[in-house]
PDB file of C-alpha atoms in Angstrom:
ATOM      1  CA  MET K  16     -52.712  33.605 -43.140  1.00 43.00           C
ATOM      2  CA  ASN K  17     -50.699  30.708 -44.533  1.00 47.00           C
ATOM      3  CA  ASP K  18     -48.326  29.282 -41.925  1.00 48.00           C
ATOM      4  CA  THR K  19     -47.014  26.327 -43.914  1.00 47.00           C
ATOM      5  CA  ASN K  20     -43.596  28.023 -44.318  1.00 48.00           C
ATOM      6  CA  VAL K  21     -43.263  28.888 -40.658  1.00 46.00           C
ATOM      7  CA  GLY K  22     -40.150  27.209 -39.188  1.00 49.00           C
ATOM      8  CA  TYR K  23     -40.567  24.575 -36.541  1.00 54.00           C
ATOM      9  CA  GLU K  24     -37.954  23.999 -33.878  1.00 67.00           C
ATOM     10  CA  ILE K  25     -37.644  20.613 -32.214  1.00 68.00           C
ATOM     11  CA  GLY K  26     -37.288  20.837 -28.455  1.00 74.00           C
ATOM     12  CA  LEU K  27     -36.522  18.353 -25.715  1.00 78.00           C
ATOM     13  CA  ALA K  28     -40.217  17.770 -25.159  1.00 80.00           C
ATOM     14  CA  ASP K  29     -40.678  16.756 -28.802  1.00 75.00           C
ATOM     15  CA  ILE K  30     -37.735  14.370 -28.577  1.00 79.00           C
ATOM     16  CA  TYR K  31     -39.159  12.856 -25.388  1.00 80.00           C
ATOM     17  CA  ILE K  32     -42.569  12.338 -26.991  1.00 83.00           C
ATOM     18  CA  PHE K  33     -40.953  10.823 -30.098  1.00 82.00           C
ATOM     19  CA  VAL K  34     -38.875   8.373 -28.063  1.00 83.00           C
ATOM     20  CA  LYS K  35     -41.793   7.493 -25.791  1.00 84.00           C
ATOM     21  CA  LYS K  36     -44.050   6.759 -28.745  1.00 86.00           C
ATOM     22  CA  PHE K  37     -41.575   4.806 -30.895  1.00 86.00           C
ATOM     23  CA  TRP K  38     -39.175   3.417 -28.283  1.00 89.00           C
ATOM     24  CA  HIS K  39     -39.815  -0.152 -29.352  1.00 90.00           C
ATOM     25  CA  ILE K  40     -38.771   0.578 -32.960  1.00 90.00           C
ATOM     26  CA  LEU K  41     -35.694   2.487 -31.802  1.00 89.00           C
ATOM     27  CA  LEU K  42     -34.788  -0.373 -29.462  1.00 92.00           C
ATOM     28  CA  ILE K  43     -35.150  -2.954 -32.221  1.00 92.00           C
ATOM     29  CA  GLY K  44     -33.033  -0.858 -34.588  1.00 90.00           C
ATOM     30  CA  THR K  45     -30.315  -0.422 -31.962  1.00 90.00           C
ATOM     31  CA  PHE K  46     -30.369  -4.151 -31.177  1.00 91.00           C
ATOM     32  CA  LEU K  47     -30.071  -5.084 -34.843  1.00 92.00           C
ATOM     33  CA  GLY K  48     -27.196  -2.618 -35.298  1.00 89.00           C
ATOM     34  CA  LEU K  49     -25.320  -4.107 -32.352  1.00 89.00           C
ATOM     35  CA  LEU K  50     -26.067  -7.603 -33.600  1.00 90.00           C
ATOM     36  CA  ALA K  51     -24.624  -6.735 -37.007  1.00 89.00           C
ATOM     37  CA  SER K  52     -21.498  -5.381 -35.306  1.00 86.00           C
ATOM     38  CA  ILE K  53     -21.092  -8.566 -33.285  1.00 87.00           C
ATOM     39  CA  VAL K  54     -21.416 -10.692 -36.425  1.00 87.00           C
ATOM     40  CA  TYR K  55     -18.832  -8.471 -38.138  1.00 83.00           C
ATOM     41  CA  LEU K  56     -16.436  -8.906 -35.200  1.00 78.00           C
ATOM     42  CA  ILE K  57     -16.883 -12.682 -35.292  1.00 82.00           C
ATOM     43  CA  ILE K  58     -16.325 -13.166 -39.029  1.00 82.00           C
ATOM     44  CA  SER K  59     -13.615 -10.527 -39.511  1.00 79.00           C
ATOM     45  CA  PRO K  60     -10.054 -11.927 -39.416  1.00 82.00           C
ATOM     46  CA  LYS K  61      -8.066 -10.688 -36.445  1.00 88.00           C
ATOM     47  CA  GLU K  62      -4.866  -8.709 -36.942  1.00 88.00           C
ATOM     48  CA  TYR K  63      -1.968  -8.512 -34.508  1.00 92.00           C
ATOM     49  CA  GLU K  64       0.644  -5.782 -34.493  1.00 93.00           C
ATOM     50  CA  ALA K  65       4.345  -6.319 -33.909  1.00 94.00           C
ATOM     51  CA  ILE K  66       6.465  -3.346 -32.858  1.00 95.00           C
ATOM     52  CA  SER K  67      10.211  -2.846 -33.026  1.00 95.00           C
ATOM     53  CA  GLN K  68      12.823  -0.090 -32.997  1.00 96.00           C
ATOM     54  CA  LEU K  69      16.058  -0.171 -34.939  1.00 95.00           C
ATOM     55  CA  GLN K  70      19.092   2.032 -35.272  1.00 94.00           C
ATOM     56  CA  VAL K  71      20.153   2.550 -38.877  1.00 93.00           C
ATOM     57  CA  ALA K  72      23.633   1.472 -39.999  1.00 89.00           C
ATOM     58  CA  GLN K  73      26.407   3.966 -39.323  1.00 85.00           C
ATOM     59  CA  LEU K  74      29.689   4.790 -41.004  1.00 79.00           C
ATOM     60  CA  VAL K  75      32.460   5.713 -38.553  1.00 77.00           C
ATOM     61  CA  THR K  76      35.643   7.206 -40.010  1.00 72.00           C
ATOM     62  CA  ASN K  77      38.698   8.805 -38.384  1.00 63.00           C
ATOM     63  CA  LYS K  78      39.266  11.686 -40.754  1.00 57.00           C
ATOM     64  CA  ASN K  79      41.241  14.362 -38.910  1.00 56.00           C
ATOM     65  CA  LYS K  80      44.746  14.390 -37.421  1.00 58.00           C
ATOM     66  CA  GLU K  81      43.390  14.414 -33.883  1.00 62.00           C
ATOM     67  CA  GLY K  82      41.704  11.079 -34.530  1.00 59.00           C
ATOM     68  CA  GLU K  83      38.216  12.420 -33.928  1.00 66.00           C
ATOM     69  CA  ALA K  84      35.596  10.072 -35.295  1.00 67.00           C
ATOM     70  CA  SER K  85      33.085  11.204 -37.886  1.00 77.00           C
ATOM     71  CA  ILE K  86      29.790   9.319 -37.562  1.00 79.00           C
ATOM     72  CA  ILE K  87      27.410   9.294 -40.520  1.00 80.00           C
ATOM     73  CA  ASN K  88      24.099   7.504 -40.918  1.00 87.00           C
ATOM     74  CA  VAL K  89      24.334   5.184 -43.882  1.00 84.00           C
ATOM     75  CA  GLU K  90      20.656   5.894 -44.523  1.00 90.00           C
ATOM     76  CA  ASN K  91      18.463   8.670 -43.192  1.00 92.00           C
ATOM     77  CA  PRO K  92      15.641   7.157 -41.082  1.00 94.00           C
ATOM     78  CA  ALA K  93      13.077   9.229 -43.032  1.00 93.00           C
ATOM     79  CA  ILE K  94      14.354   7.759 -46.300  1.00 93.00           C
ATOM     80  CA  LEU K  95      14.216   4.256 -44.857  1.00 95.00           C
ATOM     81  CA  SER K  96      10.652   4.903 -43.685  1.00 95.00           C
ATOM     82  CA  ASN K  97       9.627   5.913 -47.214  1.00 95.00           C
ATOM     83  CA  ARG K  98      11.479   2.945 -48.679  1.00 94.00           C
ATOM     84  CA  LEU K  99       9.528   0.519 -46.504  1.00 95.00           C
ATOM     85  CA  LYS K 100       6.293   1.878 -48.009  1.00 94.00           C
ATOM     86  CA  SER K 101       7.391   0.809 -51.479  1.00 94.00           C
ATOM     87  CA  PRO K 102       6.491  -2.740 -52.628  1.00 95.00           C
ATOM     88  CA  ILE K 103       9.708  -3.019 -54.667  1.00 94.00           C
ATOM     89  CA  THR K 104      11.697  -2.954 -51.402  1.00 95.00           C
ATOM     90  CA  TYR K 105      10.665  -6.484 -50.456  1.00 95.00           C
ATOM     91  CA  SER K 106      12.238  -9.581 -51.951  1.00 93.00           C
ATOM     92  CA  GLU K 107      10.351 -12.806 -52.543  1.00 94.00           C
ATOM     93  CA  THR K 108      12.220 -14.329 -49.589  1.00 95.00           C
ATOM     94  CA  VAL K 109      10.769 -11.711 -47.254  1.00 96.00           C
ATOM     95  CA  LEU K 110       7.308 -12.129 -48.762  1.00 96.00           C
ATOM     96  CA  ASN K 111       7.440 -15.897 -48.193  1.00 95.00           C
ATOM     97  CA  VAL K 112       8.462 -15.496 -44.546  1.00 95.00           C
ATOM     98  CA  CYS K 113       5.619 -13.011 -44.053  1.00 95.00           C
ATOM     99  CA  GLY K 114       3.102 -15.366 -45.655  1.00 93.00           C
ATOM    100  CA  LEU K 115       2.464 -12.947 -48.526  1.00 94.00           C
ATOM    101  CA  SER K 116       4.163 -14.641 -51.458  1.00 93.00           C
ATOM    102  CA  GLY K 117       3.641 -12.594 -54.611  1.00 92.00           C
ATOM    103  CA  GLN K 118       1.885  -9.825 -52.667  1.00 94.00           C
ATOM    104  CA  PRO K 119       4.421  -7.007 -52.176  1.00 95.00           C
ATOM    105  CA  LEU K 120       1.641  -4.393 -52.138  1.00 95.00           C
ATOM    106  CA  SER K 121      -0.029  -6.129 -49.192  1.00 94.00           C
ATOM    107  CA  LEU K 122       3.212  -6.225 -47.202  1.00 95.00           C
ATOM    108  CA  ALA K 123       3.984  -2.570 -47.934  1.00 95.00           C
ATOM    109  CA  ALA K 124       0.491  -1.658 -46.727  1.00 94.00           C
ATOM    110  CA  ALA K 125       0.951  -3.723 -43.545  1.00 94.00           C
ATOM    111  CA  VAL K 126       4.121  -1.847 -42.549  1.00 95.00           C
ATOM    112  CA  ASN K 127       3.925   1.469 -40.736  1.00 94.00           C
ATOM    113  CA  SER K 128       6.946   3.369 -39.437  1.00 94.00           C
ATOM    114  CA  ASN K 129       7.781   6.629 -37.719  1.00 94.00           C
ATOM    115  CA  ILE K 130      10.796   8.402 -36.262  1.00 94.00           C
ATOM    116  CA  PRO K 131      10.671   8.706 -32.445  1.00 92.00           C
ATOM    117  CA  LYS K 132      10.659  12.288 -31.212  1.00 90.00           C
ATOM    118  CA  GLY K 133      14.156  13.700 -30.881  1.00 87.00           C
ATOM    119  CA  ALA K 134      15.826  10.710 -32.571  1.00 87.00           C
ATOM    120  CA  THR K 135      18.254  11.150 -35.470  1.00 89.00           C
ATOM    121  CA  ASN K 136      19.227   7.549 -36.180  1.00 92.00           C
ATOM    122  CA  THR K 137      16.248   5.515 -34.958  1.00 95.00           C
ATOM    123  CA  LEU K 138      13.116   4.214 -36.645  1.00 96.00           C
ATOM    124  CA  GLU K 139      10.100   2.541 -35.067  1.00 96.00           C
ATOM    125  CA  ILE K 140       8.448  -0.060 -37.278  1.00 96.00           C
ATOM    126  CA  ARG K 141       4.974  -1.533 -36.787  1.00 95.00           C
ATOM    127  CA  LEU K 142       3.658  -4.473 -38.777  1.00 95.00           C
ATOM    128  CA  ARG K 143       0.245  -6.120 -38.851  1.00 93.00           C
ATOM    129  CA  ALA K 144      -0.270  -9.824 -39.524  1.00 92.00           C
ATOM    130  CA  LYS K 145      -2.833 -12.582 -39.001  1.00 90.00           C
ATOM    131  CA  SER K 146      -1.130 -13.982 -35.901  1.00 91.00           C
ATOM    132  CA  GLU K 147       1.273 -12.869 -33.191  1.00 92.00           C
ATOM    133  CA  SER K 148       4.006 -15.298 -34.245  1.00 91.00           C
ATOM    134  CA  LEU K 149       3.730 -14.333 -37.907  1.00 94.00           C
ATOM    135  CA  ALA K 150       3.916 -10.627 -37.057  1.00 94.00           C
ATOM    136  CA  ILE K 151       7.088 -11.114 -35.000  1.00 94.00           C
ATOM    137  CA  THR K 152       8.732 -13.430 -37.553  1.00 95.00           C
ATOM    138  CA  CYS K 153       7.906 -11.108 -40.436  1.00 96.00           C
ATOM    139  CA  LEU K 154       9.186  -8.012 -38.663  1.00 96.00           C
ATOM    140  CA  ALA K 155      12.426  -9.809 -37.738  1.00 95.00           C
ATOM    141  CA  GLU K 156      12.916 -10.770 -41.393  1.00 96.00           C
ATOM    142  CA  ILE K 157      12.347  -7.165 -42.468  1.00 96.00           C
ATOM    143  CA  PHE K 158      15.063  -6.074 -40.025  1.00 95.00           C
ATOM    144  CA  THR K 159      17.477  -8.626 -41.531  1.00 95.00           C
ATOM    145  CA  MET K 160      16.601  -7.282 -44.973  1.00 95.00           C
ATOM    146  CA  VAL K 161      17.288  -3.687 -43.888  1.00 94.00           C
ATOM    147  CA  GLN K 162      20.657  -4.738 -42.456  1.00 92.00           C
ATOM    148  CA  ALA K 163      21.753  -6.314 -45.738  1.00 90.00           C
ATOM    149  CA  GLN K 164      20.449  -3.467 -47.894  1.00 91.00           C
ATOM    150  CA  GLU K 165      22.227  -0.790 -45.858  1.00 89.00           C
ATOM    151  CA  ILE K 166      25.543  -2.664 -46.072  1.00 85.00           C
ATOM    152  CA  GLU K 167      25.123  -2.565 -49.858  1.00 85.00           C
ATOM    153  CA  LEU K 168      24.592   1.208 -49.664  1.00 82.00           C
ATOM    154  CA  VAL K 169      28.112   1.608 -48.203  1.00 77.00           C
ATOM    155  CA  GLN K 170      29.850  -0.053 -51.148  1.00 75.00           C
ATOM    156  CA  PRO K 171      29.552   2.930 -53.559  1.00 73.00           C
ATOM    157  CA  TYR K 172      31.185   5.148 -50.901  1.00 70.00           C
ATOM    158  CA  ILE K 173      34.196   2.817 -50.586  1.00 72.00           C
ATOM    159  CA  GLN K 174      34.304   2.288 -54.361  1.00 73.00           C
ATOM    160  CA  GLU K 175      34.406   6.036 -54.979  1.00 75.00           C
ATOM    161  CA  MET K 176      37.504   6.394 -52.783  1.00 73.00           C
ATOM    162  CA  ASN K 177      39.154   3.416 -54.515  1.00 76.00           C
ATOM    163  CA  ASP K 178      38.449   5.059 -57.883  1.00 78.00           C
ATOM    164  CA  GLN K 179      40.104   8.249 -56.611  1.00 80.00           C
ATOM    165  CA  ILE K 180      43.155   6.223 -55.565  1.00 81.00           C
ATOM    166  CA  ASP K 181      43.333   4.651 -59.043  1.00 81.00           C
ATOM    167  CA  GLY K 182      43.205   8.118 -60.604  1.00 83.00           C
ATOM    168  CA  ILE K 183      46.015   9.353 -58.329  1.00 82.00           C
ATOM    169  CA  ASN K 184      48.165   6.324 -59.222  1.00 83.00           C
ATOM    170  CA  LYS K 185      47.799   7.128 -62.921  1.00 85.00           C
ATOM    171  CA  ARG K 186      48.799  10.750 -62.321  1.00 83.00           C
ATOM    172  CA  ILE K 187      51.803   9.606 -60.303  1.00 82.00           C
ATOM    173  CA  GLN K 188      52.929   7.367 -63.188  1.00 84.00           C
ATOM    174  CA  ILE K 189      52.610  10.236 -65.664  1.00 82.00           C
ATOM    175  CA  ASN K 190      54.563  12.623 -63.412  1.00 79.00           C
ATOM    176  CA  GLN K 191      57.272  10.017 -62.806  1.00 79.00           C
ATOM    177  CA  ALA K 192      57.745   9.621 -66.554  1.00 79.00           C
ATOM    178  CA  ILE K 193      58.008  13.405 -66.924  1.00 75.00           C
ATOM    179  CA  LEU K 194      60.410  13.487 -63.961  1.00 72.00           C
ATOM    180  CA  GLU K 195      62.748  11.005 -65.605  1.00 75.00           C
ATOM    181  CA  LYS K 196      62.822  13.052 -68.813  1.00 73.00           C
ATOM    182  CA  SER K 197      63.322  16.302 -66.877  1.00 70.00           C
ATOM    183  CA  ALA K 198      66.356  14.874 -65.106  1.00 67.00           C
ATOM    184  CA  GLN K 199      68.086  14.369 -68.452  1.00 68.00           C
ATOM    185  CA  LEU K 200      67.606  17.981 -69.640  1.00 61.00           C
ATOM    186  CA  PRO K 201      70.433  20.476 -68.938  1.00 60.00           C
ATOM    187  CA  LEU K 202      67.980  23.263 -68.102  1.00 53.00           C
ATOM    188  CA  GLY K 203      65.256  21.049 -66.794  1.00 51.00           C
ATOM    189  CA  SER K 204      65.890  21.350 -63.081  1.00 59.00           C
ATOM    190  CA  TRP K 205      62.820  23.588 -62.494  1.00 65.00           C
ATOM    191  CA  SER K 206      60.585  21.012 -64.213  1.00 68.00           C
ATOM    192  CA  TYR K 207      62.221  18.239 -62.224  1.00 68.00           C
ATOM    193  CA  PHE K 208      61.535  19.829 -58.852  1.00 70.00           C
ATOM    194  CA  PHE K 209      58.038  20.878 -59.891  1.00 73.00           C
ATOM    195  CA  ASN K 210      57.062  17.296 -60.773  1.00 72.00           C
ATOM    196  CA  LEU K 211      58.851  15.980 -57.709  1.00 74.00           C
ATOM    197  CA  ASP K 212      56.717  18.220 -55.456  1.00 78.00           C
ATOM    198  CA  ASP K 213      53.578  17.194 -57.335  1.00 78.00           C
ATOM    199  CA  ILE K 214      54.398  13.499 -56.875  1.00 78.00           C
ATOM    200  CA  ARG K 215      54.937  14.004 -53.164  1.00 81.00           C
ATOM    201  CA  ARG K 216      51.582  15.791 -52.912  1.00 83.00           C
ATOM    202  CA  LEU K 217      49.840  12.968 -54.788  1.00 81.00           C
ATOM    203  CA  TYR K 218      51.437  10.394 -52.511  1.00 80.00           C
ATOM    204  CA  GLY K 219      50.051  12.331 -49.544  1.00 79.00           C
ATOM    205  CA  GLU K 220      46.525  12.406 -51.032  1.00 79.00           C
ATOM    206  CA  ARG K 221      46.691   8.694 -51.776  1.00 79.00           C
ATOM    207  CA  ASP K 222      47.867   7.845 -48.263  1.00 74.00           C
ATOM    208  CA  ASN K 223      45.063   9.934 -46.749  1.00 71.00           C
ATOM    209  CA  LEU K 224      42.457   8.121 -48.822  1.00 64.00           C
ATOM    210  CA  LYS K 225      43.918   4.737 -47.888  1.00 70.00           C
ATOM    211  CA  ASN K 226      43.819   5.710 -44.226  1.00 65.00           C
ATOM    212  CA  VAL K 227      40.182   6.734 -44.543  1.00 62.00           C
ATOM    213  CA  ILE K 228      39.340   3.348 -46.090  1.00 61.00           C
ATOM    214  CA  ASN K 229      41.384   1.408 -43.518  1.00 62.00           C
ATOM    215  CA  LEU K 230      39.922   3.326 -40.584  1.00 55.00           C
ATOM    216  CA  THR K 231      36.342   3.191 -41.848  1.00 60.00           C
ATOM    217  CA  ASN K 232      34.088   0.935 -39.831  1.00 69.00           C
ATOM    218  CA  VAL K 233      30.549   0.075 -40.809  1.00 75.00           C
ATOM    219  CA  TYR K 234      28.260  -0.642 -37.888  1.00 80.00           C
ATOM    220  CA  LYS K 235      25.278  -2.619 -39.096  1.00 86.00           C
ATOM    221  CA  ALA K 236      21.741  -1.609 -38.271  1.00 90.00           C
ATOM    222  CA  LYS K 237      20.881  -2.976 -34.850  1.00 92.00           C
ATOM    223  CA  LEU K 238      17.737  -3.680 -32.895  1.00 93.00           C
ATOM    224  CA  LEU K 239      17.137  -1.303 -30.027  1.00 93.00           C
ATOM    225  CA  ILE K 240      13.825  -2.983 -29.164  1.00 93.00           C
ATOM    226  CA  PRO K 241      13.291  -6.555 -30.460  1.00 93.00           C
ATOM    227  CA  PRO K 242       9.914  -7.271 -32.099  1.00 94.00           C
ATOM    228  CA  TYR K 243       7.060  -7.768 -29.670  1.00 93.00           C
ATOM    229  CA  THR K 244       3.275  -7.865 -29.988  1.00 90.00           C
ATOM    230  CA  LEU K 245       0.442  -6.312 -28.034  1.00 81.00           C
ATOM    231  CA  ALA K 246      -1.673  -8.640 -25.882  1.00 75.00           C
ATOM    232  CA  LYS K 247      -4.858  -8.023 -27.860  1.00 84.00           C
ATOM    233  CA  PRO K 248      -5.503  -7.908 -31.598  1.00 84.00           C
ATOM    234  CA  VAL K 249      -5.520  -4.382 -33.018  1.00 83.00           C
ATOM    235  CA  ALA K 250      -8.168  -5.158 -35.618  1.00 78.00           C
ATOM    236  CA  PRO K 251     -11.048  -5.256 -35.786  1.00 78.00           C
ATOM    237  CA  ASN K 252     -11.540  -2.566 -33.151  1.00 79.00           C
ATOM    238  CA  ILE K 253     -14.239  -3.892 -30.790  1.00 79.00           C
ATOM    239  CA  ASN K 254     -15.291  -0.591 -29.214  1.00 86.00           C
ATOM    240  CA  LYS K 255     -15.347   1.265 -32.517  1.00 87.00           C
ATOM    241  CA  SER K 256     -17.294  -1.482 -34.273  1.00 85.00           C
ATOM    242  CA  LEU K 257     -19.934  -1.647 -31.533  1.00 87.00           C
ATOM    243  CA  LEU K 258     -20.302   2.131 -31.477  1.00 92.00           C
ATOM    244  CA  VAL K 259     -20.715   2.296 -35.251  1.00 92.00           C
ATOM    245  CA  GLY K 260     -23.300  -0.510 -35.126  1.00 89.00           C
ATOM    246  CA  LEU K 261     -25.240   1.213 -32.351  1.00 90.00           C
ATOM    247  CA  ILE K 262     -25.315   4.583 -34.147  1.00 93.00           C
ATOM    248  CA  ALA K 263     -26.139   3.013 -37.512  1.00 92.00           C
ATOM    249  CA  GLY K 264     -28.960   0.895 -36.069  1.00 89.00           C
ATOM    250  CA  LEU K 265     -30.455   3.841 -34.174  1.00 90.00           C
ATOM    251  CA  GLY K 266     -30.138   6.105 -37.216  1.00 91.00           C
ATOM    252  CA  ILE K 267     -31.854   3.620 -39.518  1.00 92.00           C
ATOM    253  CA  ALA K 268     -34.675   3.169 -36.976  1.00 90.00           C
ATOM    254  CA  ILE K 269     -35.229   6.949 -36.776  1.00 90.00           C
ATOM    255  CA  LEU K 270     -35.269   7.238 -40.572  1.00 91.00           C
ATOM    256  CA  TYR K 271     -37.743   4.353 -40.754  1.00 88.00           C
ATOM    257  CA  VAL K 272     -40.118   6.059 -38.294  1.00 88.00           C
ATOM    258  CA  LEU K 273     -39.897   9.415 -40.071  1.00 87.00           C
ATOM    259  CA  PHE K 274     -40.475   7.789 -43.451  1.00 87.00           C
ATOM    260  CA  SER K 275     -43.494   5.889 -42.092  1.00 85.00           C
ATOM    261  CA  LEU K 276     -45.003   9.092 -40.624  1.00 81.00           C
ATOM    262  CA  ARG K 277     -44.508  10.958 -43.872  1.00 82.00           C
ATOM    263  CA  THR K 278     -46.072   8.113 -45.853  1.00 81.00           C
ATOM    264  CA  LYS K 279     -49.136   8.122 -43.567  1.00 75.00           C
ATOM    265  CA  ARG K 280     -49.533  11.885 -43.863  1.00 73.00           C
ATOM    266  CA  GLY K 281     -49.243  11.675 -47.615  1.00 65.00           C
ATOM    267  CA  ALA K 282     -51.960   9.048 -47.733  1.00 58.00           C
TER     268      ALA K 282
END
């Protein structure tokens, strides 16, 4: 009976015998793996992470007769988070401060952001750099950039209302001209009063828009938590690197032993 195809299960006893017989090779492999990890940790540049929280800019307008304030985020935190991932967001000034002149892709990759749980106007930003001071300085410059960019986002809103006011002024001029002609017609009283009511209505719309503009306040983005860094570098990860080196070294040693045994049997 041919038993070459019979399955063979490895038990604890087999593992014990294997380790006892080849422990020196396994030990050498593990040592070399750890040594490689230590060398990697020594030569790899360290990275420090700065952390900050900001509140996005807000538009506060008294719109109703009761004077109740309407508060609107100038920019949704999720949109800002996505914008910070784009290299075109960063100006050359920001890149220079962050020590990444001409490298917008590198800065975009170094920035990570998320919205704190339950928050509707807050964004947490994390940034990695080669030193603690550079990480803090760079993150502070990014905050200044966000402040300026969000103020620019408000301008189209104000401009749209000013354009509406210009349109109302033109309609008022047209109606006033018609009103003057209607006053001269013997049977034009109905047209006169119609245009007079329309002018009054337009004046009311214009005044409301002017009030909205005058009562609109833009609160710039502000820091809730100023940039700070963790005490230890976040990269390279010491524990992870040592564990990977240990497993890799042990795995290579096991493969070496198995390959050697197979080679001997084949001979």
